[in-house]
Each structure stands twice: as structure tokens, then as C-alpha cells.
Coordinates of C-alpha atoms in Angstrom, one line a residue:
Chain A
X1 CA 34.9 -91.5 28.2
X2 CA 38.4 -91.0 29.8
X3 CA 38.7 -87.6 32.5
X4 CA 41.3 -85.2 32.3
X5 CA 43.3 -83.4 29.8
X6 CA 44.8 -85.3 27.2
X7 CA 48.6 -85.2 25.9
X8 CA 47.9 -83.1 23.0
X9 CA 45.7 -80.3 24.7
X10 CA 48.8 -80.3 27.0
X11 CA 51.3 -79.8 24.3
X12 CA 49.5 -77.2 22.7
X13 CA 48.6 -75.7 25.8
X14 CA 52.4 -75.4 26.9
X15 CA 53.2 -74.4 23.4
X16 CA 51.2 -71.6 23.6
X17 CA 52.1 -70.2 26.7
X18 CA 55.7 -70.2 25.6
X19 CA 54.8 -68.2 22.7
X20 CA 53.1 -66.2 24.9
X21 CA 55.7 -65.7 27.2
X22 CA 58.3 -64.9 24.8
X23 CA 56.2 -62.0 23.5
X24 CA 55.9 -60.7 26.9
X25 CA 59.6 -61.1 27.6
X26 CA 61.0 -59.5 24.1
X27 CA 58.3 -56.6 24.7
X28 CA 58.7 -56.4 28.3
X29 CA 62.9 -56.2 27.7
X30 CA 62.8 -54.0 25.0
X31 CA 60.3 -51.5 27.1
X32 CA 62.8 -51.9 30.1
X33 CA 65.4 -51.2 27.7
X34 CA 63.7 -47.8 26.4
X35 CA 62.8 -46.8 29.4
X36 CA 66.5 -47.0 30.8
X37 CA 67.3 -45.1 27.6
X38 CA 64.5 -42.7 28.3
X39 CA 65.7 -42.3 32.0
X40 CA 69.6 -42.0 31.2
X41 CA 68.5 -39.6 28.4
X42 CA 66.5 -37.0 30.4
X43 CA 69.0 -37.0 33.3
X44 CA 71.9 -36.2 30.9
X45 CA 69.1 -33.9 29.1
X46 CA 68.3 -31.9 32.4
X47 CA 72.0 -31.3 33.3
X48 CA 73.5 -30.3 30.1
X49 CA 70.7 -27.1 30.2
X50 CA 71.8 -26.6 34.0
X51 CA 75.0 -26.8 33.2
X52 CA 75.3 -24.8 30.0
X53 CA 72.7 -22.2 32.3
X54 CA 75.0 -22.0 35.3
X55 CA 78.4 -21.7 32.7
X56 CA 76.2 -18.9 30.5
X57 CA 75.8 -16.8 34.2
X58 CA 79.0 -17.5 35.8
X59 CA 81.6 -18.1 33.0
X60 CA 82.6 -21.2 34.6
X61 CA 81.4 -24.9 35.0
X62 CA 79.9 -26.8 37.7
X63 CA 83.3 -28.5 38.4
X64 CA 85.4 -29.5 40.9
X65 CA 88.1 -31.4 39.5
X66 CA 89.4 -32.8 36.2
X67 CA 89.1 -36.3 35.3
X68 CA 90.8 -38.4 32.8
X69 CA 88.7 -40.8 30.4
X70 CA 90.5 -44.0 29.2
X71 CA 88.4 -45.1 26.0
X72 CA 91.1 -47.7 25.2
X73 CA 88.1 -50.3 25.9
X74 CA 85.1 -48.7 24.7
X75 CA 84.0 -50.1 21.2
X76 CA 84.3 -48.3 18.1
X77 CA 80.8 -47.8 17.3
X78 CA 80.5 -46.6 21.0
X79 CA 83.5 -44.1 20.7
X80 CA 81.9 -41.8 18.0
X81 CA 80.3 -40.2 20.9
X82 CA 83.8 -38.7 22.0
X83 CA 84.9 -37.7 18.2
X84 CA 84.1 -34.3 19.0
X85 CA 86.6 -33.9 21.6
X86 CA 90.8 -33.7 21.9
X87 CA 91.7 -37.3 22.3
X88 CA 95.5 -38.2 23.3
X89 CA 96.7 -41.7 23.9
X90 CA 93.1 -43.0 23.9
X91 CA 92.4 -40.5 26.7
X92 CA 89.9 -37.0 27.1
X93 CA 90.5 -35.0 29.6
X94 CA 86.9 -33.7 31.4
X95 CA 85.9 -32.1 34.3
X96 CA 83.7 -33.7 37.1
X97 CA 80.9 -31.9 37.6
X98 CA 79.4 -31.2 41.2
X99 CA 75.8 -31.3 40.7
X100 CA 75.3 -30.1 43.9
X101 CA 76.3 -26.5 42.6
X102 CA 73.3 -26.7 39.9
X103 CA 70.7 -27.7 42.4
X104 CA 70.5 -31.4 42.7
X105 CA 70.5 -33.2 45.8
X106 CA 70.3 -36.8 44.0
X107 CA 70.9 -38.3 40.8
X108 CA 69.6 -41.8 39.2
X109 CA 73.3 -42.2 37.9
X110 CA 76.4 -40.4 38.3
X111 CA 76.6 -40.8 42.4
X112 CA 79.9 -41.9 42.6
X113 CA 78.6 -45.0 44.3
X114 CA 79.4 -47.7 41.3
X115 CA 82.8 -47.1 41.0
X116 CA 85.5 -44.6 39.7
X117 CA 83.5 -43.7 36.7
X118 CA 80.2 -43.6 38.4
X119 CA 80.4 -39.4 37.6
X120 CA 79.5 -36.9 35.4
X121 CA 81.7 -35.0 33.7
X122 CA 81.5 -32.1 31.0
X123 CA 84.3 -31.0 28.5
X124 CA 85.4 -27.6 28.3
X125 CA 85.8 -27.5 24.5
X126 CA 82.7 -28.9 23.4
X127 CA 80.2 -27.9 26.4
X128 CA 79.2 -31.9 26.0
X129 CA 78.4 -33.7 29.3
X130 CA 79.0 -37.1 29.8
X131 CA 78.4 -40.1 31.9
X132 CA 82.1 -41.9 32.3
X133 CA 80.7 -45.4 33.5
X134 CA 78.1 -45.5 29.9
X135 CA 75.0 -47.5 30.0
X136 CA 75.2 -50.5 27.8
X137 CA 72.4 -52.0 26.5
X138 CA 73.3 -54.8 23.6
X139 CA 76.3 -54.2 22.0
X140 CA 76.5 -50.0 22.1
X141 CA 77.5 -48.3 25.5
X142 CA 76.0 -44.9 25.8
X143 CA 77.8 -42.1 27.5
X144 CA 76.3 -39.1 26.1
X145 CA 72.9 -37.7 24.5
X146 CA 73.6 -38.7 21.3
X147 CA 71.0 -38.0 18.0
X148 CA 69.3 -41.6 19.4
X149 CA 68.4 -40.5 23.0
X150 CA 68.2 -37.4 21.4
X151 CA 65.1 -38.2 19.5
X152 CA 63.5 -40.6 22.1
X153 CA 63.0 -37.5 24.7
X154 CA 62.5 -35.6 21.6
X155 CA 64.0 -32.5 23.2
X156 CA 66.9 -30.5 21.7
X157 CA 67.8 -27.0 22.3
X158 CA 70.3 -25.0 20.6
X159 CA 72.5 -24.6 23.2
X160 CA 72.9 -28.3 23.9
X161 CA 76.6 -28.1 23.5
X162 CA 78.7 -24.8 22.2
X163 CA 78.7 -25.7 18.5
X164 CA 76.3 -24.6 15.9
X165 CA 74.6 -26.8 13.5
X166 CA 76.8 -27.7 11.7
X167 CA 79.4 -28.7 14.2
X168 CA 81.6 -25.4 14.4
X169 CA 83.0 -24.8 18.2
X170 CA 83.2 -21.5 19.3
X171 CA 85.4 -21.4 22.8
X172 CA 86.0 -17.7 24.4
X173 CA 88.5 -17.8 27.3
X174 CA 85.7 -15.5 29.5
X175 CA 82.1 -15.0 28.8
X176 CA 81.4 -12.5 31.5
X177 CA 82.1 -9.1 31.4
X178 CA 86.1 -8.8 31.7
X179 CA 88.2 -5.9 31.6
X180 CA 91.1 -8.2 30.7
X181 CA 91.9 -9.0 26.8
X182 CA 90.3 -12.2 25.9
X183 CA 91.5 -15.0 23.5
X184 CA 88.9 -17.4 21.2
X185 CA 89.4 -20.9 19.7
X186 CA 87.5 -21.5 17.2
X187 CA 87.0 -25.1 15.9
X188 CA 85.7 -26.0 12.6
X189 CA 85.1 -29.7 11.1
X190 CA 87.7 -30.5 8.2
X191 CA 84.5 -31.3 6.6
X192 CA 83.3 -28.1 6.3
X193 CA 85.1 -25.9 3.4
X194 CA 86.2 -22.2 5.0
X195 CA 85.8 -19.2 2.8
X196 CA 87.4 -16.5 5.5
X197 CA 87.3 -16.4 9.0
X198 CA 87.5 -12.5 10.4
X199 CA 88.6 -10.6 13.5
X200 CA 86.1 -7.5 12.8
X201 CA 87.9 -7.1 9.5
X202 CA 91.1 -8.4 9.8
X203 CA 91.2 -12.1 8.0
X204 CA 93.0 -14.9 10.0
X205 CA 94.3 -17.1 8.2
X206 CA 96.7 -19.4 10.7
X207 CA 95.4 -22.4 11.5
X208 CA 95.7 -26.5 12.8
X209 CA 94.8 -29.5 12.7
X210 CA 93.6 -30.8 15.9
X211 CA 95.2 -34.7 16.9
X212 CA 92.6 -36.3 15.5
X213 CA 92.2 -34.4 12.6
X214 CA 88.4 -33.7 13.0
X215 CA 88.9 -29.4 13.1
X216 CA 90.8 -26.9 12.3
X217 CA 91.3 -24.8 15.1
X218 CA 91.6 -21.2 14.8
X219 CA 93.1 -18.9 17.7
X220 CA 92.9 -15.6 17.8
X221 CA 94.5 -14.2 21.4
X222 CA 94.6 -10.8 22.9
X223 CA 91.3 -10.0 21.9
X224 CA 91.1 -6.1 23.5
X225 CA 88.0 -4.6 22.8
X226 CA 84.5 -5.9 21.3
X227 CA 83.7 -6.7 17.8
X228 CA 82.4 -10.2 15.6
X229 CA 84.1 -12.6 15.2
X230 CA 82.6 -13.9 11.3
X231 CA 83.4 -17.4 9.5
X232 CA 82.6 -17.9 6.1
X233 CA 82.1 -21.2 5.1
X234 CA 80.4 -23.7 2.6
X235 CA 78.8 -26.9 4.2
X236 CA 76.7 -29.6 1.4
X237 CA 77.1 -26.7 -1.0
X238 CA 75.9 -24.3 1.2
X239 CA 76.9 -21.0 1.8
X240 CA 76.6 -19.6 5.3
X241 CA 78.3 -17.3 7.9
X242 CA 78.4 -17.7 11.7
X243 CA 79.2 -14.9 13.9
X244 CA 80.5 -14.8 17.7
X245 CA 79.9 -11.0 19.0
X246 CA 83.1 -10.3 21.3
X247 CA 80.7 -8.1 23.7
X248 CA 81.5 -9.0 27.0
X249 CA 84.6 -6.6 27.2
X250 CA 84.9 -3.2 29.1
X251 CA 87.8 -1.4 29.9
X252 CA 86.0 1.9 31.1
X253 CA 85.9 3.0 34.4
X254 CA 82.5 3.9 35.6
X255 CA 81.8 7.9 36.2
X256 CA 81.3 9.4 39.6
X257 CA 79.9 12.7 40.5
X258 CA 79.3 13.7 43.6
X259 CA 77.0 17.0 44.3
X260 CA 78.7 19.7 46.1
X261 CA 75.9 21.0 47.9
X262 CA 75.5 19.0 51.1
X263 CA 72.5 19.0 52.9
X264 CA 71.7 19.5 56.8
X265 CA 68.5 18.0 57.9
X266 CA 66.7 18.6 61.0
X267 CA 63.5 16.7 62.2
X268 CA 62.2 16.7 65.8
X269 CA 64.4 13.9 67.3
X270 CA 67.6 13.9 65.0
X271 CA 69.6 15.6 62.7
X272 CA 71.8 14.4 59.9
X273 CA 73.3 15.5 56.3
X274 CA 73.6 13.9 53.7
X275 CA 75.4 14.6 49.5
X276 CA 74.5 12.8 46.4
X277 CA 75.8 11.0 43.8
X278 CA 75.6 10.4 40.1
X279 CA 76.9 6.9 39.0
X280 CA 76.7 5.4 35.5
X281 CA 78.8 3.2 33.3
X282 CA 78.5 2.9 29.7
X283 CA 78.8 -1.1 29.2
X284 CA 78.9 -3.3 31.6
X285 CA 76.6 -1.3 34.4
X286 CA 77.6 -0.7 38.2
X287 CA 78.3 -3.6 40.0
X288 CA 78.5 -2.1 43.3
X289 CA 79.2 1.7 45.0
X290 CA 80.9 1.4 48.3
X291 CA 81.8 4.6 50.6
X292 CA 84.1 4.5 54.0
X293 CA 84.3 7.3 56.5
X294 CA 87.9 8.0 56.2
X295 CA 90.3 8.5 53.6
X296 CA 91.2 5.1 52.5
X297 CA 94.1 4.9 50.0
X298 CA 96.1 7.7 48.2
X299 CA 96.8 8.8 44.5
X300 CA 99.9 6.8 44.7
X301 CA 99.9 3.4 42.9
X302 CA 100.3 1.8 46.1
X303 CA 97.4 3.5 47.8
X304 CA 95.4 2.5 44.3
X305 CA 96.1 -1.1 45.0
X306 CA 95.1 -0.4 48.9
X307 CA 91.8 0.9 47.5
X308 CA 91.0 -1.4 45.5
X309 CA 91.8 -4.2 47.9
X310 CA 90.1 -2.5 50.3
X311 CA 86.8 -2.2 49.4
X312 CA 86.7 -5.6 48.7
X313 CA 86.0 -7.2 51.5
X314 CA 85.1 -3.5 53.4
X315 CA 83.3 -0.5 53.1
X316 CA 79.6 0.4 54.1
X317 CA 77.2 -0.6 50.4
X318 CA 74.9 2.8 48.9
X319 CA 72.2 1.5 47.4
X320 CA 70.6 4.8 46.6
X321 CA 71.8 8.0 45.2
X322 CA 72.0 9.6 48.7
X323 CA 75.3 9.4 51.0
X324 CA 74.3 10.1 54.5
X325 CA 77.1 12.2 56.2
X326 CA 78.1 10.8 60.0
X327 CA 78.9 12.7 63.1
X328 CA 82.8 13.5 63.3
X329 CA 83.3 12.3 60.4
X330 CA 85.6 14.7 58.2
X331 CA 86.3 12.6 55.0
X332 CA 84.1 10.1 52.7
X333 CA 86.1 8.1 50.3
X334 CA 83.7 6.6 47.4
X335 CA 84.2 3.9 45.4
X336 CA 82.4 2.5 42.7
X337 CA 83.0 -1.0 40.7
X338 CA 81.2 -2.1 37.4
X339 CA 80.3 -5.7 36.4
X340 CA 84.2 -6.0 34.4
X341 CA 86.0 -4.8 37.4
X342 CA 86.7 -1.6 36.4
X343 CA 86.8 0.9 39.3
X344 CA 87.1 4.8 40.4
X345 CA 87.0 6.4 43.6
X346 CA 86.7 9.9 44.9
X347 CA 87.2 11.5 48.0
X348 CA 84.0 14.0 49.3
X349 CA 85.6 16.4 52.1
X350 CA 82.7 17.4 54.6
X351 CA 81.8 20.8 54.4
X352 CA 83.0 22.7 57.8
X353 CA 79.2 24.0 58.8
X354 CA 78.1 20.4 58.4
X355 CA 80.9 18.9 60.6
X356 CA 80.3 21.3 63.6
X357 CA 76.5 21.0 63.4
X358 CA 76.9 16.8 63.5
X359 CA 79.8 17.2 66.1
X360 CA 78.9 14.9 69.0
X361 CA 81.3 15.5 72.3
Chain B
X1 CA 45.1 -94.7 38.3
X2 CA 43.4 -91.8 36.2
X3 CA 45.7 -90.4 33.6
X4 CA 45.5 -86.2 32.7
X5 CA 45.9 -83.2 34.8
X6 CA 42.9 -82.8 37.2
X7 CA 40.9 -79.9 37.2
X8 CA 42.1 -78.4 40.6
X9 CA 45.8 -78.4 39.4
X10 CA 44.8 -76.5 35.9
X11 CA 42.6 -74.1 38.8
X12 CA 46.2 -73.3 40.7
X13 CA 47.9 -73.1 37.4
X14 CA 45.6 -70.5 35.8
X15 CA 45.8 -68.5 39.6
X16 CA 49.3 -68.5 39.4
X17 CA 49.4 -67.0 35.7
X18 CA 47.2 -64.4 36.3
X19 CA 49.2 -63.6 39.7
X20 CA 52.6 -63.6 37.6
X21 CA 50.8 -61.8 35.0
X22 CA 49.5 -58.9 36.9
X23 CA 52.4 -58.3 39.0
X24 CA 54.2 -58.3 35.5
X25 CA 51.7 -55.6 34.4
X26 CA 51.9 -53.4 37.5
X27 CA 55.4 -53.3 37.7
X28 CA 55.5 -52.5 34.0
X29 CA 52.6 -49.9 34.3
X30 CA 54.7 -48.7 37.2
X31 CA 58.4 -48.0 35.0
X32 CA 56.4 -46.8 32.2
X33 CA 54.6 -44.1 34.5
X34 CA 57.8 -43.0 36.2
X35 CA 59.4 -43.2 32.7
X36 CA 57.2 -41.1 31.5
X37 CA 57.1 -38.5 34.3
X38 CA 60.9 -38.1 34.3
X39 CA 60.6 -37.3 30.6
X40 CA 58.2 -34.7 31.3
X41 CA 59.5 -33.4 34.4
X42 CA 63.1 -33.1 32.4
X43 CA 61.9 -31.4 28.9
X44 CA 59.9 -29.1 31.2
X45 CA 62.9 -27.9 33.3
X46 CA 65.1 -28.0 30.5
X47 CA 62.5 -25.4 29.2
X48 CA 62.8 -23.5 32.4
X49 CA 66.5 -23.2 32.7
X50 CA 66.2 -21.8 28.6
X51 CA 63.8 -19.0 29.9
X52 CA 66.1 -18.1 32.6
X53 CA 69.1 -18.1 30.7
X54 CA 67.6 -16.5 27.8
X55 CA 66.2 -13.8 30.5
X56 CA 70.1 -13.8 31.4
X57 CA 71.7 -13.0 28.3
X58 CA 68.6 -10.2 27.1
X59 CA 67.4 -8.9 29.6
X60 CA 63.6 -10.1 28.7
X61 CA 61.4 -13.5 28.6
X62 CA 61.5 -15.6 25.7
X63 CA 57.2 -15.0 25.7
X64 CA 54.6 -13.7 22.9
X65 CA 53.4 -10.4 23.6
X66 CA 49.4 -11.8 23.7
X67 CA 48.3 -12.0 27.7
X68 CA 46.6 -15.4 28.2
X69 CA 44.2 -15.7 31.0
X70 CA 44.5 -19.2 32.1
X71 CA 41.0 -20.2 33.5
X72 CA 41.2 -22.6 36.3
X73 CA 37.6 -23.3 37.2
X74 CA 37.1 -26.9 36.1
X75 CA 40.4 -28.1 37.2
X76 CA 40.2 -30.2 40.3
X77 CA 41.0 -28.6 43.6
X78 CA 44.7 -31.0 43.8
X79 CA 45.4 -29.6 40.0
X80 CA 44.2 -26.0 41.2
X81 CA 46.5 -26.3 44.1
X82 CA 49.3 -26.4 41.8
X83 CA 48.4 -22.4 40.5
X84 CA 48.2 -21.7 44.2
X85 CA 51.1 -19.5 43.9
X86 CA 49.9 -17.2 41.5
X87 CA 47.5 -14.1 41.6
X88 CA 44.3 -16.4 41.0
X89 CA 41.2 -13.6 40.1
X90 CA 37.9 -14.7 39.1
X91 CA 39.8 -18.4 38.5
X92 CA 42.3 -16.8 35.9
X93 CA 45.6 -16.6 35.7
X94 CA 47.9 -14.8 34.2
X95 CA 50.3 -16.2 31.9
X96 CA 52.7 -15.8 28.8
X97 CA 53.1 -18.2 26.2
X98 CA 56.5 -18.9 26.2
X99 CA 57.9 -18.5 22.4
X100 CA 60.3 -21.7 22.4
X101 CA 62.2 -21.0 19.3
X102 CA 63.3 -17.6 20.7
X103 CA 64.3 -19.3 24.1
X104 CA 66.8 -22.0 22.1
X105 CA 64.5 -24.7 21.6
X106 CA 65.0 -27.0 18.7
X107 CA 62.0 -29.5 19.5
X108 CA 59.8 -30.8 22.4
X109 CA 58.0 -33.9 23.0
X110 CA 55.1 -31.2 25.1
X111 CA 53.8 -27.8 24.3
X112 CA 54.5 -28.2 20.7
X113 CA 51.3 -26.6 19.8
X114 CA 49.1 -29.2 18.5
X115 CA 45.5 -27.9 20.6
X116 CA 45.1 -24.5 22.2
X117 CA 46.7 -25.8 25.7
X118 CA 49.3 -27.9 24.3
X119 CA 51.6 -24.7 24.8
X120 CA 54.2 -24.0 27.8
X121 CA 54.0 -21.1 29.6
X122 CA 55.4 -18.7 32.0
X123 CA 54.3 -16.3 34.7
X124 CA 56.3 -13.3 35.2
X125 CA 55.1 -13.0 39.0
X126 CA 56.2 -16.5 40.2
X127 CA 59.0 -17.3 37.4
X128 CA 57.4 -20.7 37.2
X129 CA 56.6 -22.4 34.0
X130 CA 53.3 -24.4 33.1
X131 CA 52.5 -27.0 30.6
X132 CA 48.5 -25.9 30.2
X133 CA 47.3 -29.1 28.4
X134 CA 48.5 -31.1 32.0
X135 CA 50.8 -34.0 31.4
X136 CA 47.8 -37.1 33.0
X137 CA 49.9 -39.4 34.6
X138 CA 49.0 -42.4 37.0
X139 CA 45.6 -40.6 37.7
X140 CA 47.6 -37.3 38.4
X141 CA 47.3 -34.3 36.1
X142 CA 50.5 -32.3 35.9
X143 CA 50.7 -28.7 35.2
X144 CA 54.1 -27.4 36.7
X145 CA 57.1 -28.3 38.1
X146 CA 55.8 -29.7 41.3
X147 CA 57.4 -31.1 44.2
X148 CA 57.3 -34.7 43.1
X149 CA 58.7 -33.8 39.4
X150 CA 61.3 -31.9 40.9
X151 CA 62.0 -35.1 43.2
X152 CA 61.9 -37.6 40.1
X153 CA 64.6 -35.5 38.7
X154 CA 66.3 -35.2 42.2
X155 CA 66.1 -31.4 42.2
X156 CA 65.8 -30.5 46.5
X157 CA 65.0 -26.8 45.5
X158 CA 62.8 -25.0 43.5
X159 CA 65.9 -22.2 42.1

């Protein structure tokens, strides 16, 4: 009887390793390729909320500079993930966003370090963000969280860009409390049938097509006081109504009364005085109350702009209802600011008995 | 001459798959693992940064009214550590389920509900947000956004 293995056991064994090994390579590539998917997916996932949560609190985005996308290369099944925004010449305009602002010290992608594109960028009209360089895996280049990442982290909030579900944008020029008119763009998709849109209860009816006649964008400008914004519309034989409350606008100064009785305290060690004040603001709440020992400013428009200037950057902060009263000091000015920038100040003249009993030589 | 392949060489042979194979293993176990705790780590600060921006906007937390008292005493002293911030008495703690729909959220891959635990929720004292069925992963169970999720997402402060 011959030793060894013989030529067929060989074959087969060989055979069988191969098939082996190819299972373990188209499993093993397309796990690699999820997980990249996966990865890419809950990066992009995790800034879009810190983005749209740091825009919600400061009106602004994470950015530090605009940035130019040329999609002129990117294939056409990969491009439906910029249909959504203004494209000119094969080119969206974005924003780079500094990731550094929303907390993170590193990213997996989007350092910079892989060339120009190697960023993250978000676009001001849909709230989308993007990576510019894309991830391509087979024949599709991802760039964005599309409704196929979308569903592999299984994660979607509402808020994930700033249209509703059925694609309408709603854009306001300030989100924050203002006390400057605002203006909205609102963009609806041409497939979407419009019954009315309304300004409170005014119906606006001008309207265009954007360039790539995806929307019909609606502006109304010089918005001046709060109200809803309503559109009527009809989607799959639908009817539904989407409203954007204007609510973020005061033009109110804030009130200030200041007591007239002010008080001379004596303890063992010291003595001081003190007045108090009354501070409230209808909408937007007080953003800060500020006082300076000295008449700052006068009634003339001049001396309102000297005030105002002022006490930004000066002036000793109150944070309680009492004003303590200093030594040889004659006359308070007060100042108080609410959350739209509204202000009103008021000068407190200190009571003659109080000024001689603080008067230090 | 003796024709075949001797035993020693189908020995080495065999060796070297099973070397290839479990390095091919472990470094797959390894980019699934992380895979999976990047996942987690982002749905559960996506969550986190709804709460607070929901908080924001309302001037309340996106929670259900109904107090649960989140009993720690079988957890292991590395998964209790990760509570160690909160006001622990008699191994409970003090937590909110937070109501997702109300805070923006269309669907999560965690804390959808399935089991009791399977919930995400917040305290009001700390501001931090816990997943109470734990995420196992790698021989680590994961409650919170600890310092090694919020690294794997390459988050350098707790904010």
C-alpha cells in the first residue's frame, strides 16, 4: 500500500479550501463594507444632532468658512443625495463646519488630512451635513445619511435636517430672539400640490422655481412681529397643513422700577444702603441688568447710543433685586437688556441723607 | 522516491490555517465590536443632544412623569461605577424615562421598548442619559456615555 495523500484527496482538498475561502472573503468584505457604512453613518449621525443642537441654541452654524462642491464627477445615482439643495454650474455652495465648536476633538473622517475635501460641511438651506470627499464602496459614493445609512443605524429624528416629512424647507433668517424684522423662505417640492400658504391671514401667493426645479420657494420678508406661518397642501392625496410659529420676535423694551425708598444699614463693622428694583419683560425675558456709579449717557440720541454701547463691554452685573449704594457716589445709572436686545435705562439719584452718611473723607 | 504530501507538511499546513484563520476572526470580532460601540455610543448621544435641545426650545425634559428607581445592586462594581455620579440610596437611582417621540425621535436601534430595561433614560441631577438594558459589548456592559464611548466618537468633553 502506497503512503501519502493521493492526487485526488489533494484536489478536493484544495477545492474545498477555495470554496471556503471565498465565503470567508465575500462575507468578510461585505461585513468590512457595513461596518464602514455603519461607521461613516453614525459619525455623520452624531454631528447632524450637534449641529442642528448648537444652530437651534445659537441661530448659527458650526462654521468657519464656505466651501464650494464641484459634483461635475460624482455619478448620477450618487448625486441624488445633493437634489435637495441649490445647484449652479454643477456646484453647491456649503459651509465647513469646525467640529471643534460642537465638542469634538477627533473625527474618523472629515480631518482635513486626505485632501481638500477631506471636511465636513453643512448647507444652510436644507440643515443637511455632508462629507465632501464621499465614501465609495462599489459603484455608489456616499456623502450624506441617506434613507440606506439611515436604516442601518436605524436612528432618525425629526430634526435631522429642516424639512418636514414630506420634504417642505422652512428657512427663517434668525431663530433667536431678535428685535429686528425677520424674513422666511419657504421651499416646497414641485411634487407637492399647494392649496394656500399664509402670513397669519394674509395669503401669499408669489412664488419660484428654484434652478433645478425641485421647489417652489416662497419668501415672505419684513416679517415684524409673531404669528404662523400655515401651508396648505395635498401630498399622495393627502390633505395636510404645516405651520412655522414666527415667535422669536420682541420689540418691547423691558420695564424698570426702581423703589424710592433707599435704605441705610448699619451693622457693627460697616454701614451701607442699598434701593431695589423691579425688572420684567414680557417675551423674551431679561438678559442681563447692569448699573454704573455715574451718569452714563444722556436723553439725547447720541448719549442713547453711548449707553447702549457702554454697557456692553462695562458696567458692574445685579444679579438680585437689591442695588447696593457706594460711598460718594451721587448717581446710579441702570440698565437693563432682554434676550432680543431690547434695552431701557434709568437714572436713580442718591438721596442726600444717604450720601452724607456713606461720605468717606 | 515516495510520491504524496507527507504528514509533517499537511501538520504545518493545518497550523498555518488555523493561525490565518483566527487572526482573520479576531480582527473581525475586533471591527465588529468597535462597529458596534460607535453605533451605540452615536444613537445614544444623538439622543442626548434631542433632550438638551428639546429642554432648549421648552423649557422642560422630553421624560414620562412616572419616577423610576433604577436598582443597581446586581450590577458589577465596573458597571456600578458608571452610576457613580448620581445620588445612589439603598442601590437606587433616580431616573426618568425619557419619552423619545416627544424629544424628536423617529426610531432607534436601543431603548425602543422591547423588555422593561430596554428604555433610555435621563437623570435630572447629572443631565446624563442611560440605556438601562446595558449595551454588552466585548465583555463590557455599557450603561452611559462613558469615557471610552465618548472617545470612539472622538468627543474630549462630556458638554
Amino acid at each position: 500500500m502506497k503512503k501519502g495523500i493521493t492526487l485526488i484527496t489533494l484536489i478536493i482538498t484544495v477545492i474545498v479550501m477555495l470554496i471556503l475561502l471565498t465565503t470567508v472573503s465575500i462575507t468578510g468584505f461585505s461585513a468590512y463594507n457595513n461596518s464602514v457604512k455603519i461607521s461613516l453613518a453614525s459619525e455623520i449621525a452624531s454631528l447632524q444632532v450637534a449641529t442642528d443642537n448648537y444652530y437651534t441654541k445659537s441661530g448659527e452654524y458650526p462654521t468657519n468658512q464656505n466651501v464650494q462642491l464641484d459634483i461635475s464627477n460624482v455619478s448620477e445615482n450618487s448625486k441624488e443625495q445633493f437634489m435637495l439643495e441649490d445647484i449652479v454650474d454643477n456646484k453647491i455652495m456649503l459651509e465647513v463646519i469646525d467640529y471643534t465648536l460642537l465638542g469634538f476633538k477627533s473625527l474618523k473622517y472629515g480631518l482635513s488630512e486626505n485632501g481638500d475635501n477631506d471636511i465636513y460641511a453643512v448647507s444652510n438651506i436644507t440643515g443637511k451635513v455632508y462629507y465632501l470627499k464621499g465614501i465609495t464602496l462599489g459603484n455608489y459614493t456616499y456623502y450624506s445619511l441617506n434613507d440606506e445609512l439611515t436604516e442601518l443605524i436605524n436612528f432618525q429624528d425629526i430634526d435631522i435636517s429642516n424639512s418636514n416629512a414630506d420634504g417642505i424647507i422652512i428657512n427663517s433668517s434668525d431663530i433667536t430672539w431678535t428685535n429686528e424684522d425677520i424674513d422666511i423662505e419657504i421651499r416646497i417640492p414641485t411634487n407637492i400640490e399647494v392649496t394656500s400658504v399664509l402670513d397669519g391671514t394674509t395669503t401669499v401667493t408669489n412664488n419660484e422655481l428654484n434652478n433645478t426645479n425641485t421647489y417652489y420657494i416662497y419668501n415672505i420678508t419684513n416679517i415684524n412681529s409673531n404669528r404662523d406661518i400655515t401651508i396648505n397642501y395635498v401630498v399622495n392625496n393627502e390633505s395636510k397643513t404645516e405651520v412655522y410659529n414666527v415667535n422669536n420676535i420682541d420689540k418691547v423694551s423691558p420695564i424698570l422700577v426702581v423703589s424710592e425708598e433707599q435704605k441705610l444699614m448699619e451693622s457693627v463693622n460697616d454701614i451701607y444702603a442699598y434701593t431695589t428694583i423691579t425688572v420684567t419683560d414680557e417675551l423674551s425675558d431679561i438678559k442681563v441688568v447692569k448699573y454704573e456709579n455715574e451718569i452714563i449717557g444722556d436723553s439725547s440720541n447720541d448719549g442713547l447710543k453711548t449707553i447702549e454701547a457702554y454697557f456692553e463691554n462695562n458696567g458692574n452685573i445685579s444679579y438680585d433685586d437689591m442695588l447696593e449704594i457706594e460711598a460718594n457716589v451721587s448717581d446710579i445709572t441702570i440698565y437693563v437688556e432682554d434676550s432680543a436686545g431690547n434695552w431701557t435705562v434709568q437714572y436713580v439719584e442718591v438721596q442726600e441723607e444717604i450720601y452724607n452718611a456713606l461720605f468717606e473723607e | 522516491m515516495k510520491k504524496g504530501i507527507s504528514i509533517l507538511t499537511l501538520v504545518i499546513t493545518i497550523i498555518v490555517l488555523i493561525i490565518i484563520t483566527t487572526i482573520t476572526v479576531v480582527a473581525g470580532t475586533n471591527i465588529i465590536n468597535n462597529t458596534i460601540k460607535k453605533s451605540f455610543a452615536s444613537e445614544m448621544y444623538s439622543v442626548k443632544n434631542l433632550v438638551e435641545e428639546y429642554e432648549f426650545l421648552h423649557d422642560e425634559y422630553p421624560i414620562k412623569s412616572e419616577v423610576i428607581e433604577f436598582n443597581i445592586s446586581s450590577l458589577s462594581t465596573s458597571d456600578i461605577n458608571q452610576f457613580s455620579d448620581e445620588n445612589i440610596v439603598n442601590n437606587k437611582v433616580v431616573l426618568y424615562e425619557i419619552d423619545l417621540s416627544k424629544a424628536g425621535v423617529n426610531s432607534v436601534n436601543y431603548g425602543s421598548g422591547t423588555s422593561t430595561y430596554d428604555i433610555y433614560a435621563y437623570s435630572i441631577d447629572t443631565n446624563k442619559i442611560y440605556y438601562l438594558a446595558g449595551k454588552k459589548i466585548d465583555g463590557i456592559t455599557y450603561y452611559t456615555l462613558t469615557d471610552e464611548l465618548y472617545d470612539e466618537l472622538g468627543i474630549s468633553e462630556i458638554n
